[in-house]
Amino acid sequence: QVQLVESGGGLVQAGGSLRLSCAASGRTFSSYLMGWFRQAPGKEREFVAKISTTGLFKTYADSVKGRFTISRDNAKNTVYLQMNSLKPEDTAVYYCNRILPGTTTPADDWGQGTQVTVSS
C-alpha cells in the first residue's frame, strides 16, 4: 500500500485557479502510474486525470480537458493537479491514487482528500 497525502484545496471564485499536490510514500514512486479523482456531494467518486511513470503520457476526463493539467516530480514523490478556469461544478473532494496499468482504476486505499469549493 502507498500512503497518500493531498493538499492545496480551498475556496475560489469561478474562473480562478488552484494547484493541488499529492505526496506519496514509497521508494518506487517513479514506477507508479498516478491519477486524480474527485467526489462531489451526493455523487460517485469519478476519475479526473492520470499520468504515466515518466510524465510523458496524460489522460483527462472530458469534463476537465483543456482546463486541468496533471504533472509529477519523481524526485519529490509528488503528483500535482493544476486547475484553471474553475467552475462551480468542479466543487468536490479531490483525491490522488496509484492507477492500475491500462485502466483508470485506483490501486490503493484513499487518503483524506482535499476540499475544493468553487463559488459562482
Short mmCIF file of N, CA and C in Angstrom, two decimals, residues 2 4 22-24 29 31-37 47 49-53 57 59 70-72 74 77-79 96-100 108:
data_model
loop_
_atom_site.label_atom_id
_atom_site.label_comp_id
_atom_site.label_asym_id
_atom_site.label_seq_id
_atom_site.Cartn_x
_atom_site.Cartn_y
_atom_site.Cartn_z
N VAL A 2 0.41 2.23 -0.75
CA VAL A 2 1.09 3.53 -0.81
C VAL A 2 0.29 4.51 0.05
N LEU A 4 -0.87 8.23 0.89
CA LEU A 4 -1.10 9.40 0.04
C LEU A 4 -1.59 10.56 0.89
N CYS A 22 -0.03 16.05 -4.17
CA CYS A 22 -0.22 14.74 -3.53
C CYS A 22 1.15 14.14 -3.28
N ALA A 23 1.49 13.99 -2.01
CA ALA A 23 2.76 13.38 -1.63
C ALA A 23 2.53 11.90 -1.35
N ALA A 24 3.36 11.07 -1.96
CA ALA A 24 3.20 9.62 -1.84
C ALA A 24 4.41 9.01 -1.16
N PHE A 29 8.18 5.31 -6.24
CA PHE A 29 7.15 6.21 -6.77
C PHE A 29 7.27 6.37 -8.27
N SER A 31 7.83 4.40 -10.46
CA SER A 31 7.28 3.26 -11.22
C SER A 31 5.76 3.22 -11.17
N TYR A 32 5.14 4.18 -10.46
CA TYR A 32 3.69 4.17 -10.30
C TYR A 32 3.01 5.05 -11.35
N LEU A 33 1.99 4.51 -11.98
CA LEU A 33 1.03 5.37 -12.67
C LEU A 33 0.24 6.09 -11.59
N MET A 34 -0.01 7.39 -11.76
CA MET A 34 -0.70 8.15 -10.73
C MET A 34 -1.90 8.88 -11.34
N GLY A 35 -2.87 9.15 -10.50
CA GLY A 35 -4.05 9.83 -11.00
C GLY A 35 -4.76 10.64 -9.94
N TRP A 36 -5.69 11.46 -10.40
CA TRP A 36 -6.55 12.24 -9.54
C TRP A 36 -8.00 11.82 -9.76
N PHE A 37 -8.74 11.85 -8.67
CA PHE A 37 -10.17 11.56 -8.68
C PHE A 37 -10.87 12.64 -7.88
N PHE A 47 -13.14 9.63 -11.98
CA PHE A 47 -11.78 9.84 -12.50
C PHE A 47 -11.65 11.25 -13.05
N ALA A 49 -7.93 12.59 -13.93
CA ALA A 49 -6.75 12.62 -14.79
C ALA A 49 -5.77 11.55 -14.33
N LYS A 50 -4.92 11.10 -15.26
CA LYS A 50 -3.84 10.19 -14.89
C LYS A 50 -2.59 10.54 -15.66
N ILE A 51 -1.45 10.08 -15.14
CA ILE A 51 -0.15 10.41 -15.74
C ILE A 51 0.74 9.19 -15.70
N SER A 52 1.50 9.01 -16.77
CA SER A 52 2.40 7.87 -16.86
C SER A 52 3.59 8.03 -15.93
N THR A 53 4.39 6.99 -15.81
CA THR A 53 5.51 6.99 -14.87
C THR A 53 6.52 8.11 -15.16
N PHE A 57 2.88 10.75 -20.80
CA PHE A 57 1.51 10.49 -21.28
C PHE A 57 0.51 10.88 -20.20
N THR A 59 -3.88 11.52 -19.45
CA THR A 59 -5.26 11.30 -19.87
C THR A 59 -6.17 12.09 -18.95
N ILE A 70 -2.24 17.67 -15.23
CA ILE A 70 -1.59 16.80 -14.26
C ILE A 70 -0.10 16.76 -14.55
N SER A 71 0.70 16.73 -13.50
CA SER A 71 2.15 16.64 -13.66
C SER A 71 2.72 15.90 -12.45
N ARG A 72 4.00 15.58 -12.52
CA ARG A 72 4.63 14.86 -11.41
C ARG A 72 6.09 15.25 -11.29
N ASN A 74 9.12 13.13 -9.79
CA ASN A 74 9.52 11.85 -9.19
C ASN A 74 10.59 12.01 -8.11
N ASN A 77 8.53 12.62 -5.07
CA ASN A 77 7.42 11.69 -4.82
C ASN A 77 6.07 12.41 -4.79
N THR A 78 5.89 13.33 -5.71
CA THR A 78 4.70 14.18 -5.68
C THR A 78 4.05 14.27 -7.05
N VAL A 79 2.73 14.25 -7.05
CA VAL A 79 1.95 14.48 -8.26
C VAL A 79 1.09 15.72 -8.03
N CYS A 96 -5.89 11.71 -4.76
CA CYS A 96 -4.96 11.09 -5.69
C CYS A 96 -4.86 9.61 -5.35
N ASN A 97 -4.34 8.84 -6.29
CA ASN A 97 -4.15 7.41 -6.06
C ASN A 97 -3.23 6.84 -7.12
N ARG A 98 -2.65 5.73 -6.81
CA ARG A 98 -1.95 4.94 -7.81
C ARG A 98 -3.01 4.36 -8.75
N ILE A 99 -2.65 4.21 -10.01
CA ILE A 99 -3.59 3.72 -11.02
C ILE A 99 -3.11 2.36 -11.52
N LEU A 100 -4.02 1.41 -11.63
CA LEU A 100 -3.66 0.12 -12.21
C LEU A 100 -3.35 0.29 -13.70
N ASP A 108 -4.94 1.74 -4.47
CA ASP A 108 -4.69 1.75 -3.03
C ASP A 108 -5.87 2.35 -2.26
#
